[in-house]
Short mmCIF file of C-alpha atoms and ligand atoms in Angstrom, two decimals:
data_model
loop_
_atom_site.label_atom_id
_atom_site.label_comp_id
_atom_site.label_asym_id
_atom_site.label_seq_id
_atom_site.Cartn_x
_atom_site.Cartn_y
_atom_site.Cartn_z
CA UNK L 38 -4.55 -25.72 35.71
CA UNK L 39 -3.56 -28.97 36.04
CA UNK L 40 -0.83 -30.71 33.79
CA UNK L 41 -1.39 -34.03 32.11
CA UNK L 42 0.04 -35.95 34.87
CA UNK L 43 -2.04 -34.45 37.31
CA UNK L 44 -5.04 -35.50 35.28
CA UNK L 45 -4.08 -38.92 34.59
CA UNK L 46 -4.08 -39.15 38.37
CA UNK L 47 -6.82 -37.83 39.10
CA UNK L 48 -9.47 -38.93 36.28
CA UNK L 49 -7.83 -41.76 35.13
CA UNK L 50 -8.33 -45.47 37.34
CA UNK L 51 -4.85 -46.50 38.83
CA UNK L 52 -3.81 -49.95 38.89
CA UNK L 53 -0.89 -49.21 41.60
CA UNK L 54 0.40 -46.74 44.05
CA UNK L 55 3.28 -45.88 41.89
CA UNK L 56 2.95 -46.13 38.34
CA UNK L 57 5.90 -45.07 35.99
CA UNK L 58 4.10 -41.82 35.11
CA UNK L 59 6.27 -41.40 31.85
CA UNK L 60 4.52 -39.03 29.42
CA UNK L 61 4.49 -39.92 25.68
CA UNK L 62 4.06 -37.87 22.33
CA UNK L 63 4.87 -39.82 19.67
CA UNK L 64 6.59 -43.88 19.08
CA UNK L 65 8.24 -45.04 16.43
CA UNK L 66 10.16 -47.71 15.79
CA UNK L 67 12.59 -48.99 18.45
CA UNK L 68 11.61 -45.74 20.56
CA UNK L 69 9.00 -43.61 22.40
CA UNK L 70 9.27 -39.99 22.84
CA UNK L 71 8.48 -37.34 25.27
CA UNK L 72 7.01 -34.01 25.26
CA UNK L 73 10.23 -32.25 25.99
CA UNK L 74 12.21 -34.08 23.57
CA UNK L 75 13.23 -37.32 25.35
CA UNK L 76 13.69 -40.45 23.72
CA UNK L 77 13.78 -43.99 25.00
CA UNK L 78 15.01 -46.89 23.27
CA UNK L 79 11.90 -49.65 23.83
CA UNK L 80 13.09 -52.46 25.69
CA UNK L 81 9.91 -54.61 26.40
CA UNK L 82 7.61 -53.28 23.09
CA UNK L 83 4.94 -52.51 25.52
CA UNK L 84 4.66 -55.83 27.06
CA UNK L 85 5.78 -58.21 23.96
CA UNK L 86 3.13 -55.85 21.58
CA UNK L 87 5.35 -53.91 19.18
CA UNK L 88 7.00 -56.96 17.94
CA UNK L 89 7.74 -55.26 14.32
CA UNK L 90 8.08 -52.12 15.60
CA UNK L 91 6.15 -49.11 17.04
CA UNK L 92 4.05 -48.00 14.19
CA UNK L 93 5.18 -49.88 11.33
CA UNK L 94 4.73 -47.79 7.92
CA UNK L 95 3.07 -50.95 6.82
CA UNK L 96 0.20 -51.38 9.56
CA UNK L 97 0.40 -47.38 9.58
CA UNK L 98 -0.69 -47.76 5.91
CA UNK L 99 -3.39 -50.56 6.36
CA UNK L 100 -5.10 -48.94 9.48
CA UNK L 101 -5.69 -45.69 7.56
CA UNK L 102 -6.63 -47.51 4.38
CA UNK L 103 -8.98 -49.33 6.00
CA UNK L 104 -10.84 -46.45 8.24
CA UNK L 105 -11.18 -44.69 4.59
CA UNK L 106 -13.52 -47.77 3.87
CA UNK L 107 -15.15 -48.70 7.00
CA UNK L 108 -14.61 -49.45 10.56
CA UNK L 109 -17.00 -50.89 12.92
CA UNK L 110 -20.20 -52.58 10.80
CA UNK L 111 -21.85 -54.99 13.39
CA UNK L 112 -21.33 -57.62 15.87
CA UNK L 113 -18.33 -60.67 15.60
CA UNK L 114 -19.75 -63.60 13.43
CA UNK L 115 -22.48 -62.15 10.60
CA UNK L 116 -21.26 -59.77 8.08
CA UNK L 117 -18.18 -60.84 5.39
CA UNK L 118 -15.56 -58.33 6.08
CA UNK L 119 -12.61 -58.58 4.14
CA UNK L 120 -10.08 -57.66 6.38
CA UNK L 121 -11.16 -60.23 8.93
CA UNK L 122 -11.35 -62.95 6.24
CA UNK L 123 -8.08 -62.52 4.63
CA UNK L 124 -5.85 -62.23 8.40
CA UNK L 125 -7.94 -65.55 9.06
CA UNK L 126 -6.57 -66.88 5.99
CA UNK L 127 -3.64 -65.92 6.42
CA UNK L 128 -2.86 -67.02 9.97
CA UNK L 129 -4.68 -70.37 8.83
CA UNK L 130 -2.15 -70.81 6.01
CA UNK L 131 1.32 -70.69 8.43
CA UNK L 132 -0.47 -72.78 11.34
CA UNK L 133 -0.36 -76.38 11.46
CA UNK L 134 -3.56 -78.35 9.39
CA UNK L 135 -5.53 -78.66 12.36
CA UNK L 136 -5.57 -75.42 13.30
CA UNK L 137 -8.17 -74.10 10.80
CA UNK L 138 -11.10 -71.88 12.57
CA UNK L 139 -10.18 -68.90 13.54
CA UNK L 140 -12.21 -66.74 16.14
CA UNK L 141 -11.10 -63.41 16.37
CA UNK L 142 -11.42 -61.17 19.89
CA UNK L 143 -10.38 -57.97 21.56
CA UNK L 144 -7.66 -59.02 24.34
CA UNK L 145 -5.38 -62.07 25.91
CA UNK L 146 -7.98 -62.44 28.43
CA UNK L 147 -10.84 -62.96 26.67
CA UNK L 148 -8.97 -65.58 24.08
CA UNK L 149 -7.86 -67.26 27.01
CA UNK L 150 -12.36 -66.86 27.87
CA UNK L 151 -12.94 -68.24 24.78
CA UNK L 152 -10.72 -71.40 24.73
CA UNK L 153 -11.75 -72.51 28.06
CA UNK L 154 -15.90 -72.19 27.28
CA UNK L 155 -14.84 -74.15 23.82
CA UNK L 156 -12.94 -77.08 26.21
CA UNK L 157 -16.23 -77.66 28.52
CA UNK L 158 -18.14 -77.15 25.56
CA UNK L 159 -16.66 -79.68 22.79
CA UNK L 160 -15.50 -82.26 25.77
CA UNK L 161 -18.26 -82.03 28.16
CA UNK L 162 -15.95 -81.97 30.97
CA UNK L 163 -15.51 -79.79 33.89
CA UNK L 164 -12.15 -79.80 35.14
CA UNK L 165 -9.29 -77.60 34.83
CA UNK L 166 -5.88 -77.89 34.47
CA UNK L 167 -3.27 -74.55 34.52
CA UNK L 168 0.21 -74.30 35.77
CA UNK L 169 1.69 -72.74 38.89
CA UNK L 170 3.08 -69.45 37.92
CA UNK L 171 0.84 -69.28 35.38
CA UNK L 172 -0.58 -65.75 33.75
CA UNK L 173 -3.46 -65.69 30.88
CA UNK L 174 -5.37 -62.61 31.57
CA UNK L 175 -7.27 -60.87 34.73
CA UNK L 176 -11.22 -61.44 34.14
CA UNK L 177 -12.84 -63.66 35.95
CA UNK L 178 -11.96 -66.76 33.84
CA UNK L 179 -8.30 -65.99 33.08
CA UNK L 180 -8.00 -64.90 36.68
CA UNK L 181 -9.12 -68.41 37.73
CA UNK L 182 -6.64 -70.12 35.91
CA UNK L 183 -3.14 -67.17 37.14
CA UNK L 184 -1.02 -69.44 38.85
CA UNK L 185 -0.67 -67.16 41.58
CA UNK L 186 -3.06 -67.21 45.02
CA UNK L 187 -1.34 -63.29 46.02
CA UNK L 188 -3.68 -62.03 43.24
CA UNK L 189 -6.86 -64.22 43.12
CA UNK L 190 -7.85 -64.21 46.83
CA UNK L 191 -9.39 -61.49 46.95
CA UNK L 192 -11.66 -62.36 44.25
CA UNK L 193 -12.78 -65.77 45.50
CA UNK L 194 -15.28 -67.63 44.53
CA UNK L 195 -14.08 -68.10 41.25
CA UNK L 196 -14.27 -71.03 38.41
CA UNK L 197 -14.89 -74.31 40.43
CA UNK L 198 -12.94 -77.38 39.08
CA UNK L 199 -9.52 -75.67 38.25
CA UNK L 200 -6.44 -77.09 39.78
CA UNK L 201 -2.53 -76.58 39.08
CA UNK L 202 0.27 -79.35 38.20
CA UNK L 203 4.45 -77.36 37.83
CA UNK L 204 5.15 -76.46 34.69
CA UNK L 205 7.87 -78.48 33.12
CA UNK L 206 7.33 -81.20 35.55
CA UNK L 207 6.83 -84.49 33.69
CA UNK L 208 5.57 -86.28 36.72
CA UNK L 209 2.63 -84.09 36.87
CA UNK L 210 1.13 -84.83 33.65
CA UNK L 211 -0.18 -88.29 35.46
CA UNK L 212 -2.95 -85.49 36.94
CA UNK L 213 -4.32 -85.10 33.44
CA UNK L 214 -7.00 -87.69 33.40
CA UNK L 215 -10.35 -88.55 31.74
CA UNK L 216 -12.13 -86.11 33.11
CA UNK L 217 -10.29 -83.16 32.32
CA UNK L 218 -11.30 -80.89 29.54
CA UNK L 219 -7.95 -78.89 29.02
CA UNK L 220 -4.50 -77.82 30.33
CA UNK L 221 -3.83 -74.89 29.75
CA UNK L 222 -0.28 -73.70 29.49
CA UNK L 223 1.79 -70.60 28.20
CA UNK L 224 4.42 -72.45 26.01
CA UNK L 225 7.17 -71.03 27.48
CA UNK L 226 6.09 -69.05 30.91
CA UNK L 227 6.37 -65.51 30.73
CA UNK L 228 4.88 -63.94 33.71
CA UNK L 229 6.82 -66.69 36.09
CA UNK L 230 10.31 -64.92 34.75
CA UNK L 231 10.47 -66.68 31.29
CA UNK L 232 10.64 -70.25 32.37
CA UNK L 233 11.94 -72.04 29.35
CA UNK L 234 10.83 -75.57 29.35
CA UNK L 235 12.83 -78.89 28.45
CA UNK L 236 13.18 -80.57 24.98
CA UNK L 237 11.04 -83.36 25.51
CA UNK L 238 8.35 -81.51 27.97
CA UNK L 239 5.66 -80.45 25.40
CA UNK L 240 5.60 -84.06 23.90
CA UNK L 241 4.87 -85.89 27.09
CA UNK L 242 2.43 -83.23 27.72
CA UNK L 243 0.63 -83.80 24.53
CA UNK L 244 0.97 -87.40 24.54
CA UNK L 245 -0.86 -87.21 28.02
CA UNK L 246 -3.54 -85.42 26.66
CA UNK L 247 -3.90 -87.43 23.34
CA UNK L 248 -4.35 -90.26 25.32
CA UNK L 249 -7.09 -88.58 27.86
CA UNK L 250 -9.01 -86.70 25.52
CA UNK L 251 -7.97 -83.60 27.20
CA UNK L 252 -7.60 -80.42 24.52
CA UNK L 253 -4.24 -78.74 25.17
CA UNK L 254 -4.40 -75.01 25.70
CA UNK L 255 -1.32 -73.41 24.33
CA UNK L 256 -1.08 -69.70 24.92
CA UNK L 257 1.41 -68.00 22.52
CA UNK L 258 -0.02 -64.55 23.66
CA UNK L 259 3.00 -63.24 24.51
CA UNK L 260 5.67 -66.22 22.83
CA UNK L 261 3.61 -65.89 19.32
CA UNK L 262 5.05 -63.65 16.17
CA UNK L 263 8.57 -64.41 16.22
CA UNK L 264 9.57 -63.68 19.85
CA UNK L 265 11.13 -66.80 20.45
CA UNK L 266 12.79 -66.75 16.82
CA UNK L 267 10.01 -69.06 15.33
CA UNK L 268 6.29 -67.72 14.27
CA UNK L 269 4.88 -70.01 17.01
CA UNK L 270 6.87 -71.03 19.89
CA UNK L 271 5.48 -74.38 19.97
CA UNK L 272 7.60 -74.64 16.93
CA UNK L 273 10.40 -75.34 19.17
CA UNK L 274 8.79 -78.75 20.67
CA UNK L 275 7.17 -80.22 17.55
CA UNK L 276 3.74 -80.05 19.19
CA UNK L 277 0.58 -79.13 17.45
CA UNK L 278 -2.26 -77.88 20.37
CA UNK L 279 -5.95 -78.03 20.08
CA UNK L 280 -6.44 -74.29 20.90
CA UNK L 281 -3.85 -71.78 20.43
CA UNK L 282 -4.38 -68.07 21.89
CA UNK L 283 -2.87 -65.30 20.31
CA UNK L 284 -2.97 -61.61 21.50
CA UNK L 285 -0.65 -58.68 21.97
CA UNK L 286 2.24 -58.89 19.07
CA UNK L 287 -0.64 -59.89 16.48
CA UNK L 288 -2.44 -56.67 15.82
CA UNK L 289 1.13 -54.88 15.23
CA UNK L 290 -0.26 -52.64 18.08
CA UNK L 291 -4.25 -52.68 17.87
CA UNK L 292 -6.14 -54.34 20.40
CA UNK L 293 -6.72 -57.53 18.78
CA UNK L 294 -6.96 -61.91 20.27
CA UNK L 295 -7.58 -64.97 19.12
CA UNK L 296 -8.27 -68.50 19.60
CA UNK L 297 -7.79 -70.77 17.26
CA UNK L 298 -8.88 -74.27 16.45
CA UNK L 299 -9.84 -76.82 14.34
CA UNK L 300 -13.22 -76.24 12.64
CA UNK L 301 -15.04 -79.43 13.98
CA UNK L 302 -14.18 -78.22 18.02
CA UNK L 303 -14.81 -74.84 16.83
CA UNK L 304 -18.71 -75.84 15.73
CA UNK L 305 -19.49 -76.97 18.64
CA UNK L 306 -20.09 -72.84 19.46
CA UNK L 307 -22.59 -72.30 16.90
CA UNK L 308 -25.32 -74.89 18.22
CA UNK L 309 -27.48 -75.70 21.36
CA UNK L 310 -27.44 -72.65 22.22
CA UNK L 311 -25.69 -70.62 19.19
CA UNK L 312 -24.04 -67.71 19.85
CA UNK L 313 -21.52 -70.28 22.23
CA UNK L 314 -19.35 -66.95 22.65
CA UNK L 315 -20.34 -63.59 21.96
CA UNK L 316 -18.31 -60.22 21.24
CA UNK L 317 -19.15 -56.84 19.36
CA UNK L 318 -15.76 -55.39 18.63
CA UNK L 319 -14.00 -58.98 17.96
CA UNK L 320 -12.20 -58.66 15.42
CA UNK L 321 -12.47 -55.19 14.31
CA UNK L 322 -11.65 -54.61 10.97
CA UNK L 323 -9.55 -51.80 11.63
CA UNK L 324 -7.42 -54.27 13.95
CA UNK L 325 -7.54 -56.92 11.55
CA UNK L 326 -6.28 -55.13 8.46
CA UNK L 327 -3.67 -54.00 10.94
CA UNK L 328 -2.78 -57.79 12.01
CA UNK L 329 -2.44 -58.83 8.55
CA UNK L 330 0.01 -56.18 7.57
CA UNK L 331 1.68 -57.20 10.62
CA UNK L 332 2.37 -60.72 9.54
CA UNK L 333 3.32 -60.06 5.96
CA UNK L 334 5.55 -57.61 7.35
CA UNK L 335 6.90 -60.72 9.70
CA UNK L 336 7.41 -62.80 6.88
CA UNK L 337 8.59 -60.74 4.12
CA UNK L 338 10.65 -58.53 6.58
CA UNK L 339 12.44 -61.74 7.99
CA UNK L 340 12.57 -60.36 11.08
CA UNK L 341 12.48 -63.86 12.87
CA UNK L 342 15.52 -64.89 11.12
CA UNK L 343 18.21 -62.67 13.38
CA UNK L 344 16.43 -63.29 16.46
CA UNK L 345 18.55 -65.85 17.61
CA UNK L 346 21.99 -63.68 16.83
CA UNK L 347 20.61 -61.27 18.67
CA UNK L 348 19.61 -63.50 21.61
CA UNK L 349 23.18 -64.74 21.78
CA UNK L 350 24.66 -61.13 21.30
CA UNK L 351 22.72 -59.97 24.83
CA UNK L 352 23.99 -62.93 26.22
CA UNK L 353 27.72 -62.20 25.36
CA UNK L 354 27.16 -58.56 27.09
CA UNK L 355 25.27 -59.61 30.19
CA UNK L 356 27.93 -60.70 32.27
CA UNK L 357 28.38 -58.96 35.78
CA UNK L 358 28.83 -60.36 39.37
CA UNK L 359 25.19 -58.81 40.04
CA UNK L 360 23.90 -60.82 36.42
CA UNK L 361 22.98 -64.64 38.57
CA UNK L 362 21.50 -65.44 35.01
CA UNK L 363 20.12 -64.45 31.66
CA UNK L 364 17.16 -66.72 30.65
CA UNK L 365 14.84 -67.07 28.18
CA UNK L 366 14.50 -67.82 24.39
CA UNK L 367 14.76 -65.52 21.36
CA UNK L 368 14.16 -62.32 22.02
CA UNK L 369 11.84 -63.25 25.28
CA UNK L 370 14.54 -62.82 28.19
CA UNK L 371 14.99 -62.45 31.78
CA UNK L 372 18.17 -61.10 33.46
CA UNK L 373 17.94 -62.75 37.10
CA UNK L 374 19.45 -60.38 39.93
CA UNK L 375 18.82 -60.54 44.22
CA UNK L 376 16.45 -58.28 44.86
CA UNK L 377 13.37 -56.54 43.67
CA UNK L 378 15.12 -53.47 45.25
CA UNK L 379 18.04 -53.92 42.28
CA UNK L 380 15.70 -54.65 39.76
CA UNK L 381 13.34 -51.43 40.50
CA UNK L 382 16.30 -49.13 40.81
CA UNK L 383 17.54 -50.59 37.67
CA UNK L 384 14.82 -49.64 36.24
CA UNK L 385 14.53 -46.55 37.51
CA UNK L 386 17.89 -45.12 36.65
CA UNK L 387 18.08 -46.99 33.28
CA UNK L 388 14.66 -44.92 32.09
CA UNK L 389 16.91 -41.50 33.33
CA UNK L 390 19.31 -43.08 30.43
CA UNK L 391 17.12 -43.75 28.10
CA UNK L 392 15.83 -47.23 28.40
CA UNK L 393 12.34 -49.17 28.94
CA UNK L 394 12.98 -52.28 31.09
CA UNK L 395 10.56 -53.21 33.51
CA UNK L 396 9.90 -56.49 35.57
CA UNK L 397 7.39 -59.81 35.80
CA UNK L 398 4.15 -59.73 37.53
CA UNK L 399 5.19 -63.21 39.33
CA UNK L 400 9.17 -62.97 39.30
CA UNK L 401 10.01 -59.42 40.96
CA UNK L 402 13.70 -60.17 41.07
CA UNK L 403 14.55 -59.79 37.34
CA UNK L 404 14.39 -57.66 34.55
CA UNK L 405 11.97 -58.44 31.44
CA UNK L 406 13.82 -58.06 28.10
CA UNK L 407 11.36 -58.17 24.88
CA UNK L 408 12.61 -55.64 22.26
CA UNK L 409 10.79 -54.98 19.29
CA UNK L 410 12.80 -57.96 16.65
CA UNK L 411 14.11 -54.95 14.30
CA UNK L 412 16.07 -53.75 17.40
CA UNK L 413 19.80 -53.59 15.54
CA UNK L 414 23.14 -55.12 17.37
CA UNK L 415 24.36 -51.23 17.63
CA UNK L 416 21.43 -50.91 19.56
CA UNK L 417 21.83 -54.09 21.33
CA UNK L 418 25.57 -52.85 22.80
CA UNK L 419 24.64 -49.75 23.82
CA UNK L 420 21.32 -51.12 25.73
CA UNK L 421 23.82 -53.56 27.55
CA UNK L 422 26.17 -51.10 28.06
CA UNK L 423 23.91 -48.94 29.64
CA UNK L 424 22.47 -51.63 31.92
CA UNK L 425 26.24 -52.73 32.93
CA UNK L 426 26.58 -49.17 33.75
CA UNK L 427 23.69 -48.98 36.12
CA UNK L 428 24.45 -52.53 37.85
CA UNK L 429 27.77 -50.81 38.78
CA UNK L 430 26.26 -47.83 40.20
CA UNK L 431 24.06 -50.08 42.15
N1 PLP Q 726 -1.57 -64.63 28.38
C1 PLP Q 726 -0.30 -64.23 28.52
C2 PLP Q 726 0.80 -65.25 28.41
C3 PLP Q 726 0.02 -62.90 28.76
O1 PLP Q 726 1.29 -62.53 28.92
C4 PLP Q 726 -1.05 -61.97 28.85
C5 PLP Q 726 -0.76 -60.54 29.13
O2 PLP Q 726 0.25 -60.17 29.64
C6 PLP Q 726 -2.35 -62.41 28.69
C7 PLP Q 726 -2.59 -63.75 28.45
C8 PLP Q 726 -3.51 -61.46 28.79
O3 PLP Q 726 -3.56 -60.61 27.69
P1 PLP Q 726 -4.38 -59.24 27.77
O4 PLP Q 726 -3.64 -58.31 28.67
O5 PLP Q 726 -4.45 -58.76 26.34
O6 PLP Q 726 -5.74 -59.58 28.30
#
């Protein structure tokens, strides 16, 4: 008979030659176990996801509370469901004013879908802006606008009209123009290797786009719910987008997205034709009670309000000859080594210790670091000491 692994091979689709093949029974918290009794402390929260935690009593509590009522009813958009009213209302009452409509999806990628249909649509414009390096998702649309020719070429032709200025490069915000619908632009780049940008970058940027009519993009997908130390990264820059995506951290660990606008842009969906973007399982209830527990949990938990101790605590402990640099903000961060031989054997032995790390899909020289915010400073030294340990023995 075969084991689980052998299964998960062979029925399941692979996305690489060698994935991690690391069997899990149970999460909680800070950690993911094994079926043979191994533990391992959590040090990306699934890909910034598990931002309060692996299974959160809270969002535990909502999620079964809410299938004892119902779960799926109909399509996004007709029926009044309370759970998706009241995490609309409550994500519209920490955003900015302008940011006021709330359309609720399934994924990153089809937020990312959503926002850029909404840009043509409510400007009547074609053309694209995204940034080199850039990663918001892998269908068709998203794909179109990854930063990154190594994984698009092979699924050429794809949306005409999309073209790519640097990110954080103030010169290149002259390309933004009057015929440009959006930019479109992670607010601080994840996928690239957590490229952090300067003070005063977000402002020109918005300025530019003020001035051209252009709707700014501003995908918090994997920056949003306290990451960085703020709710919102764009927080940091005192810079209000147009559309702002949302995925991952936001449904506490149910598949849940966003975009999110200002209810005068957002209209422009519902008319000539209606139905402007369509989904059945947007929004699930079950996802959306879970994303509101998730938030209160944010805010009455406080759980942003350490993030930047904690940021300056790995900091501290990441010093080694092998360490070129630690980057990032909050609790988004990238140690930079050589090689993507180091980093993959780094990873490698620091799983046989006990550790999740992993790497980016566009930087494959340094280690992603994106612990769920309750991880504790004990925790903290002994996750450095254990990657000292291994950059020794490399
Ligand atoms: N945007 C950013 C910045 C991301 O990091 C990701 C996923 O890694 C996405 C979009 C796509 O999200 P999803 O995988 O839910 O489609």
């Amino acid at each position: 008979m075969l084991n689980l692994r052998q299964l998960f091979l062979l029925n399941n689709a692979q996305t690489s030659s060698s994935p991690r093949l690391l069997e899990i029974e149970s999460a909680q918290g800070m950690y993911l176990y094994g079926p043979d009794g191994e533990k391992y402390m959590d040090l990306v929260s699934g890909f910034a996801v598990s931002n309060i935690g692996h299974r959160h009593p809270s969002v535990v509590r909502a999620i079964k509370d809410q299938v004892d009522r119902y779960m799926h009813v109909t399509v996004y958009g007709e029926f009044v469901q309370a759970p998706q009213v009241k995490f609309a209302e409550k994500l519209v009452s920490v955003l900015p004013e302008n940011l006021n409509s709330v359309y609720f999806v399934n994924s990153g990628a089809e937020a990312t879908e959503g926002a850029l249909k909404l840009a043509k649509r409510f400007t009547g414009r074609t053309k694209i802006l995204s940034c080199n390096n850039a990663y918001h998702g892998s269908t068709h649309g998203a794909l179109s606008v990854m930063g990154n020719e190594y994984y698009k070429e092979a699924y050429k032709p794809l949306l005409p009209d999309v073209s790519f200025i640097n990110f954080n490069d103030k010169a290149d915000v002259t390309k933004i123009d009057g015929e440009t619908a959006c930019v479109i632009i992670e607010t601080i780049q994840g996928e690239a290797g957590i490229l952090v940008p300067d003070a005063d970058y977000f402002k020109i940027l918005r300025d530019r786009c003020t001035a051209t009519g252009t709707l700014l993009i501003l995908d918090e997908i994997q920056t949003g719910f306290g990451r960085t130390g703020k709710l919102f990264a764009f927080e940091h820059y005192n810079i209000v987008p147009d559309i702002l995506l949302l995925a991952k951290g936001i449904g506490g660990g149910m598949p849940i997205g966003a975009f999110i606008s200002n209810r005068h842009i957002m209209h422009t969906l519902t008319e000539n034709p209606i139905l402007g973007h369509i989904t059945t399982f947007g929004g699930h209830p079950v996802c959306c009670a879970a994303g509101l527990a998730t938030l209160e949990t944010l805010l009455a938990e406080n759980l942003m309000q350490d993030v930047d101790r904690k940021e300056a605590l790995f900091r501290k402990r990441l010093v080694h000859p092998r360490i070129r640099e630690v980057r990032g903000k909050g609790l988004m961060l990238a140690i930079q080594l050589d090689t993507f031989e180091q980093v993959e054997s780094l990873s490698k032995t620091a799983t046989d210790k006990g550790l999740i790390i992993d790497w980016f899909l566009h930087c494959d020289n340094a280690l992603r670091l994106a612990p769920p915010l309750i991880i504790s400073e004990a925790e903290i030294e002994l996750a450095c000491d254990i990657i000292l340990e291994q950059l020794e023995n490399l």
